[in-house]
PDB file of C-alpha atoms in Angstrom:
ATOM      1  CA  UNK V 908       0.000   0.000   0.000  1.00  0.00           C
ATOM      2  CA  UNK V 909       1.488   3.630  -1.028  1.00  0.00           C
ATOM      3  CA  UNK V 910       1.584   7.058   1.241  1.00  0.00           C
ATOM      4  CA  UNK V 911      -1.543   7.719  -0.564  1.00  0.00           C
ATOM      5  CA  UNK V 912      -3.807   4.828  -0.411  1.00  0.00           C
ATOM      6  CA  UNK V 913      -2.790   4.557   3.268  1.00  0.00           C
ATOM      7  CA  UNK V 914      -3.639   7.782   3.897  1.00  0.00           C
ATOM      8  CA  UNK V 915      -7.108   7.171   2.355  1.00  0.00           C
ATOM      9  CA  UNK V 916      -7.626   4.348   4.180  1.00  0.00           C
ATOM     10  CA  UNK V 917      -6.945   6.826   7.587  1.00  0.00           C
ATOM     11  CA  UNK V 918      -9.120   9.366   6.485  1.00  0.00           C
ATOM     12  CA  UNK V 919     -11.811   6.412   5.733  1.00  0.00           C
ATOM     13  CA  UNK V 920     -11.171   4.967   9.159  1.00  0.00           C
ATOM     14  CA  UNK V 921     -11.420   8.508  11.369  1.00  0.00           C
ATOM     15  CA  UNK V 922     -14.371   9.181   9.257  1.00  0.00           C
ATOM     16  CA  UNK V 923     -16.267   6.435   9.856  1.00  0.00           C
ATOM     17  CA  UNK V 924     -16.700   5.491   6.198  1.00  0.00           C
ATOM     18  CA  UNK V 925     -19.012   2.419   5.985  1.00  0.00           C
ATOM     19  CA  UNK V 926     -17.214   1.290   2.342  1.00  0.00           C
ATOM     20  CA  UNK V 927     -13.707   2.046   4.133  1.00  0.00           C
ATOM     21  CA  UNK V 928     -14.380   0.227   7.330  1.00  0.00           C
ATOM     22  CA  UNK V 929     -15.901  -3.094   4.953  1.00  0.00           C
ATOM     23  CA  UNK V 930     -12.971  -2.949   2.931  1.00  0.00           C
ATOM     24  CA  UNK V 931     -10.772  -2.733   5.801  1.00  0.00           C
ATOM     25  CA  UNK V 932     -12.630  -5.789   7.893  1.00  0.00           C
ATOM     26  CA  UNK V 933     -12.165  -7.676   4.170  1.00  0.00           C
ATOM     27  CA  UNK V 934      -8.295  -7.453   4.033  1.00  0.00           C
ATOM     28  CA  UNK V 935      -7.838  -8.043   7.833  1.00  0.00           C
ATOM     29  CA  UNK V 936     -10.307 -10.436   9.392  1.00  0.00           C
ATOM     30  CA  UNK V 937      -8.883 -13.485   8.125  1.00  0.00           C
ATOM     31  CA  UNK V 938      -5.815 -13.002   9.163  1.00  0.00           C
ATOM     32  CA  UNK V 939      -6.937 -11.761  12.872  1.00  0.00           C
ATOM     33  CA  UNK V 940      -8.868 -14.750  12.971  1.00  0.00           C
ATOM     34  CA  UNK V 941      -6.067 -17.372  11.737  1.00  0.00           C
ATOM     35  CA  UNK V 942      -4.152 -15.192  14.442  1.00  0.00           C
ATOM     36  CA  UNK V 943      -7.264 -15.958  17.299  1.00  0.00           C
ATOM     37  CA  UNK V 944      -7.628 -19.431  16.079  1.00  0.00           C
ATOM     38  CA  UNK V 945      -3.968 -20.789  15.898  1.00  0.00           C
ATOM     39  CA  UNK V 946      -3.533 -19.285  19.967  1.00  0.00           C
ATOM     40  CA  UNK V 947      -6.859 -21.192  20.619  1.00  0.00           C
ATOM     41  CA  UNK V 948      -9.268 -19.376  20.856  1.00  0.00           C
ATOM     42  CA  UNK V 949     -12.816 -19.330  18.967  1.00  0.00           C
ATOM     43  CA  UNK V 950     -14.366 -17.595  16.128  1.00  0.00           C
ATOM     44  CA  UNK V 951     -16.715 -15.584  19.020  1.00  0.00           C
ATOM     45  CA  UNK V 952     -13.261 -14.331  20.612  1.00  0.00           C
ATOM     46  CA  UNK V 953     -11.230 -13.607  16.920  1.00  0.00           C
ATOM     47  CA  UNK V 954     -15.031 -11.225  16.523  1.00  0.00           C
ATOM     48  CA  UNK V 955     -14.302  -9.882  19.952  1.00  0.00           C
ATOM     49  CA  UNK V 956     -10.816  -8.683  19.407  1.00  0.00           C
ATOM     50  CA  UNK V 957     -11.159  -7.361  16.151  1.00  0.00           C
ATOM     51  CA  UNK V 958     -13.701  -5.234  17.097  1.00  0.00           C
ATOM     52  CA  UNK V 959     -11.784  -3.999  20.225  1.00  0.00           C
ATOM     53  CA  UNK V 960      -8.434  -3.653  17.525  1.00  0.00           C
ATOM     54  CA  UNK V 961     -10.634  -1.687  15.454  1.00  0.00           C
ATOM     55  CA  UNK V 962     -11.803   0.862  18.370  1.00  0.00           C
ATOM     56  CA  UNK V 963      -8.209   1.313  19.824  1.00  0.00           C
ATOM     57  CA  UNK V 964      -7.068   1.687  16.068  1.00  0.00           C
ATOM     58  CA  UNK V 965      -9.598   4.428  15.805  1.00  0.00           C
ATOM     59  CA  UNK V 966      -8.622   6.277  18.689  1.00  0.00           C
ATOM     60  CA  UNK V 967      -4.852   5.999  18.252  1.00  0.00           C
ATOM     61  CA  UNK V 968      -5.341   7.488  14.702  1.00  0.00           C
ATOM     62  CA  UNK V 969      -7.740  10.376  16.214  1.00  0.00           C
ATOM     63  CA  UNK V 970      -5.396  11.128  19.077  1.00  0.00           C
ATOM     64  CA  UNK V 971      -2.039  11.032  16.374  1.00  0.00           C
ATOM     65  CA  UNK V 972      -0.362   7.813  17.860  1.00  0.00           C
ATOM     66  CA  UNK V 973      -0.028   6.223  14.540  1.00  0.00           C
ATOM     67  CA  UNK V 974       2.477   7.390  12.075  1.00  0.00           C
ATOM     68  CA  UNK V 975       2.906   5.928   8.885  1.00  0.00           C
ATOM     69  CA  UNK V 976       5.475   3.263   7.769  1.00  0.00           C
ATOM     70  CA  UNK V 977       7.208   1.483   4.847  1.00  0.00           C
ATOM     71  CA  UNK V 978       3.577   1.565   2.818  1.00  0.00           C
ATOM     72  CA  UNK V 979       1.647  -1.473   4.757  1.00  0.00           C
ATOM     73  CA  UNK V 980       2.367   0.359   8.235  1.00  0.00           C
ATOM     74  CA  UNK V 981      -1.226   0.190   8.697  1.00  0.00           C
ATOM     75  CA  UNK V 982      -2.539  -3.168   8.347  1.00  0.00           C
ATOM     76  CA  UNK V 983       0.872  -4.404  10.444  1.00  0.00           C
ATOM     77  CA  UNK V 984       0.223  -1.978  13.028  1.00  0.00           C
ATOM     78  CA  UNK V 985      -3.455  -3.139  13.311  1.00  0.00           C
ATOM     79  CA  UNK V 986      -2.301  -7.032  13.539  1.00  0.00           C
ATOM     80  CA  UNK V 987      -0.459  -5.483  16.616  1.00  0.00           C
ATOM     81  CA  UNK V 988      -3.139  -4.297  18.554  1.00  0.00           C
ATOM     82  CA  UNK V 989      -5.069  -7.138  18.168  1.00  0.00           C
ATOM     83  CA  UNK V 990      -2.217  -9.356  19.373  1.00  0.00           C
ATOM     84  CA  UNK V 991      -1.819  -7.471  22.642  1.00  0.00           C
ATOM     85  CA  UNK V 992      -5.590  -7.410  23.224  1.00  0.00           C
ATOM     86  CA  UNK V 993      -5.835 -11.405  22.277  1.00  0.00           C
ATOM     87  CA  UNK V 994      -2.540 -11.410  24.944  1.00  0.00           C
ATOM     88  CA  UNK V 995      -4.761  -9.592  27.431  1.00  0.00           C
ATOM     89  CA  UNK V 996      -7.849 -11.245  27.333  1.00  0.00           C
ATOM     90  CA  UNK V 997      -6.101 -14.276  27.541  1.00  0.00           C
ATOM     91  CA  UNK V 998      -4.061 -13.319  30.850  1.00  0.00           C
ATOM     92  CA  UNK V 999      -7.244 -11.858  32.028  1.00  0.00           C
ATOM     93  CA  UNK V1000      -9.056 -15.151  31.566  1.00  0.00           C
ATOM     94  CA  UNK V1001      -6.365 -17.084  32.838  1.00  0.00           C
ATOM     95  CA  UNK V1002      -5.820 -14.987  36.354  1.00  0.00           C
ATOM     96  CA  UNK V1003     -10.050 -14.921  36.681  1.00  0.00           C
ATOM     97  CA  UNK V1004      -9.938 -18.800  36.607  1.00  0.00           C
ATOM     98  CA  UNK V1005      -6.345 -18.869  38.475  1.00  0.00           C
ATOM     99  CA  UNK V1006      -8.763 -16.686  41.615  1.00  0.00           C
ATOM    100  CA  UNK V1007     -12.118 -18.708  41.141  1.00  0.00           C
ATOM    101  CA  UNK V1008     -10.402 -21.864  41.336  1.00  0.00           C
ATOM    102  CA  UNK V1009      -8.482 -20.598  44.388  1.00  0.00           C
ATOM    103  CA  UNK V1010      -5.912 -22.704  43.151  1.00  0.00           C
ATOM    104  CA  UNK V1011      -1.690 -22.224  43.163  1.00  0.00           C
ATOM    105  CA  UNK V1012       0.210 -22.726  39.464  1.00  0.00           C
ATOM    106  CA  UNK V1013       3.619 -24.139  39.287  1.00  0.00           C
ATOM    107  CA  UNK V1014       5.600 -21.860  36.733  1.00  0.00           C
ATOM    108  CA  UNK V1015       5.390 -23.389  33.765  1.00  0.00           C
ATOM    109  CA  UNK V1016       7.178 -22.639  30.241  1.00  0.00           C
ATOM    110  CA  UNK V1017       3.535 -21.594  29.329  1.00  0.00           C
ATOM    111  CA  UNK V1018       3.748 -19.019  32.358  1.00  0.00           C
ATOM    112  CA  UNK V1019       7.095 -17.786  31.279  1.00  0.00           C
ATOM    113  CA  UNK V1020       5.794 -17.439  27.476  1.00  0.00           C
ATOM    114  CA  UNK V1021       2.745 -15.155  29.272  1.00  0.00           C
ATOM    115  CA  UNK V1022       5.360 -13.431  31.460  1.00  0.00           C
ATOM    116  CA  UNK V1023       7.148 -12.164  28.312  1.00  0.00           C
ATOM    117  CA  UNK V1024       4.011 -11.735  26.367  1.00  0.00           C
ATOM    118  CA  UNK V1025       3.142  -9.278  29.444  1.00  0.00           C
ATOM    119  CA  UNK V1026       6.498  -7.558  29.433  1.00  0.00           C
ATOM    120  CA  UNK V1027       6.330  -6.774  25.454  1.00  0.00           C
ATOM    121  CA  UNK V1028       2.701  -5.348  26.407  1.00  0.00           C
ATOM    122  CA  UNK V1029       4.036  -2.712  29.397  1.00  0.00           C
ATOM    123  CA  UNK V1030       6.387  -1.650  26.882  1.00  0.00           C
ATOM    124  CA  UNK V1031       4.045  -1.230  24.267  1.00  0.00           C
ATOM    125  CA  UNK V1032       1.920   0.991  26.545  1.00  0.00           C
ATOM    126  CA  UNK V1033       4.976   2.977  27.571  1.00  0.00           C
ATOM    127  CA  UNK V1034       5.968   3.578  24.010  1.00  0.00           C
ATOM    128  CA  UNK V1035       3.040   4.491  23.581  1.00  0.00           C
ATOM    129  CA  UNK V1036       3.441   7.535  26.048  1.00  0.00           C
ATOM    130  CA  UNK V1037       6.420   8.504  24.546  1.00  0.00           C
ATOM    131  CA  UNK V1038       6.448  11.743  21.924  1.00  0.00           C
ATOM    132  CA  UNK V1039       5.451  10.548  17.959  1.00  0.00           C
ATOM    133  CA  UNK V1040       9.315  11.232  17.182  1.00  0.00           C
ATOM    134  CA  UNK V1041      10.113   8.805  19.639  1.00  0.00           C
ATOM    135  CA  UNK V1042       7.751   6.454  18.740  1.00  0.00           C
ATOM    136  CA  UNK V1043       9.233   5.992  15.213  1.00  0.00           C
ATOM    137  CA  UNK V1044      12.560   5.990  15.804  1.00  0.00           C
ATOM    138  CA  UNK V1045      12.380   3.061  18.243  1.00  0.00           C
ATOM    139  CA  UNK V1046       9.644   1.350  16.079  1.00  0.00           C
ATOM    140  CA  UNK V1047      11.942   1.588  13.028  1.00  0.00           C
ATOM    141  CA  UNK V1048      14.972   0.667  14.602  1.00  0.00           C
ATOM    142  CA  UNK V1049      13.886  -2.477  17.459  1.00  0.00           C
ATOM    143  CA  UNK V1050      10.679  -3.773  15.534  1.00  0.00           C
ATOM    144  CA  UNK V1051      12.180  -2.850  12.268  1.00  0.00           C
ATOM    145  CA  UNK V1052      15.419  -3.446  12.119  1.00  0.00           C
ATOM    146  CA  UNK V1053      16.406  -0.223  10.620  1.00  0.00           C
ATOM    147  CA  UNK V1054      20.070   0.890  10.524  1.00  0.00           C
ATOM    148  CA  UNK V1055      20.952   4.314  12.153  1.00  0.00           C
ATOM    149  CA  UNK V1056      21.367   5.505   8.550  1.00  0.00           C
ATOM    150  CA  UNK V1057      18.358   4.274   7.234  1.00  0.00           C
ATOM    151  CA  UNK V1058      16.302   5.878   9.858  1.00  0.00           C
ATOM    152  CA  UNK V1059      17.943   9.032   9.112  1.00  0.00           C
ATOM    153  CA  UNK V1060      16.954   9.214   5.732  1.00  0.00           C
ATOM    154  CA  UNK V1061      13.393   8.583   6.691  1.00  0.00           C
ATOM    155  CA  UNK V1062      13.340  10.828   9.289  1.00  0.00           C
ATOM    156  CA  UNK V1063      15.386  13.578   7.256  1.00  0.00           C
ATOM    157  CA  UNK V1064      18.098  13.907   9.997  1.00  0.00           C
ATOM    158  CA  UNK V1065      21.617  13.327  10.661  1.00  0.00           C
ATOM    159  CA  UNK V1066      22.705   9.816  11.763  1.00  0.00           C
ATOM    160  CA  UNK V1067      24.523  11.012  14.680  1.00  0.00           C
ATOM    161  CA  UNK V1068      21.551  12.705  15.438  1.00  0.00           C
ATOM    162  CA  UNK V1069      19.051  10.202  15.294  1.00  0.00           C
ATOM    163  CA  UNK V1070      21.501   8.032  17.337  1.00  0.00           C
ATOM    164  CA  UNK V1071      21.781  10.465  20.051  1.00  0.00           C
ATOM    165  CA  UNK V1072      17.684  10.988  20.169  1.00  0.00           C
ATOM    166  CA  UNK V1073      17.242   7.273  20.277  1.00  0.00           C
ATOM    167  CA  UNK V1074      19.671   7.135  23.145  1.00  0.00           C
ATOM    168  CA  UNK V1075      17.641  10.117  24.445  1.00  0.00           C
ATOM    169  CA  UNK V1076      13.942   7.897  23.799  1.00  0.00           C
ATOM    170  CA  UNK V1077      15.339   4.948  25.904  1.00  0.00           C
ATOM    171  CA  UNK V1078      16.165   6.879  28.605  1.00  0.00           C
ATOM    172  CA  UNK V1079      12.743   8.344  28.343  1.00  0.00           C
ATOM    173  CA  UNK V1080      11.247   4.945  28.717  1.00  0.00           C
ATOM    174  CA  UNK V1081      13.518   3.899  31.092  1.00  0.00           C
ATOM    175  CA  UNK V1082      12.672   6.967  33.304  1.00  0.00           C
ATOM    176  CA  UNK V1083       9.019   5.749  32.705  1.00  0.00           C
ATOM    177  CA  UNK V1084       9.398   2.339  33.348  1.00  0.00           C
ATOM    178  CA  UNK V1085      11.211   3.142  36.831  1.00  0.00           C
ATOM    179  CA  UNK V1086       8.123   5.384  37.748  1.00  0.00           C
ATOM    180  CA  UNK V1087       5.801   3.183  37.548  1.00  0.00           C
TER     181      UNK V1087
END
């Protein structure tokens, strides 16, 4: 998907564009659902997510938390949010059983699999309180894989300078990670 079309398909999404929002549950259902299924859960949940994906998609685009990326930003960036709500619903179910069963759970490699799952979401949420700039620089260099040069370009800065600004994100997250 270009700049263009992916800008299209924002301006469909923020304004509620029934033809938009069709198209958009078209391309990205299935693979939500493959996503849902595969992790076990049912059709009922893979409906369930998407449509909570779809609301915190719509208010991360309102309140500017998305910025665009390599041309299918969009759709990637969705299949994110829906993996960290299918992450929480699933801890969520399994600490309300965990507390009705009144029941104590050996660590398991399951457990440590959730415990990591639950790390990448805090961080996710923290990024997510960091400035846009921030944001992209850490998205396009940890998620990405972006060099420090490649970054630059994108970002139309130096490459010292983007490395000293990414130095200055972490400890920005850090600092918010510690405060918590």
């Amino acid at each position: 998907m270009d700049f263009r079309a992916e800008q299209a398909l924002v301006k469909g999404i923020l304004d509620q564009d029934n033809e938009t929002l069709k198209a958009f549950y078209k391309n990205n259902f299935h693979s939500i659902e493959n996503l849902i299924l595969s992790k076990g859960g049912t059709n009922e949940d893979a409906k369930d997510v998407f449509q909570d994906g779809m609301i915190a998609l719509y208010l991360n685009l309102k309140n500017g938390k998305y910025t665009s990326m390599d041309g299918h930003g969009l759709e990637a960036y969705f299949m994110q949010i829906c993996k960290f709500r299918w992450y929480d619903k699933v801890k969520k179910k399994a600490n309300k059983e965990q507390s009705l069963e009144h029941m104590t759970v050996e660590p398991s490699e399951d457990a440590a699999g959730f415990d990591i799952v639950d790390e990448h979401y805090k961080i996710h949420e923290l990024i997510q309180k960091l400035g846009d700039k921030c944001q992209t620089i850490l998205r396009l260099f940890y998620w990405e894989k972006k060099d420090m040069v490649a970054i630059a370009s994108y970002l139309n800065m130096e490459s010292d300078s983007v490395k000293n600004a990414k130095y200055r994100c972490i400890m920005q997250l850090k600092k918010l990670a510690f405060d918590r």
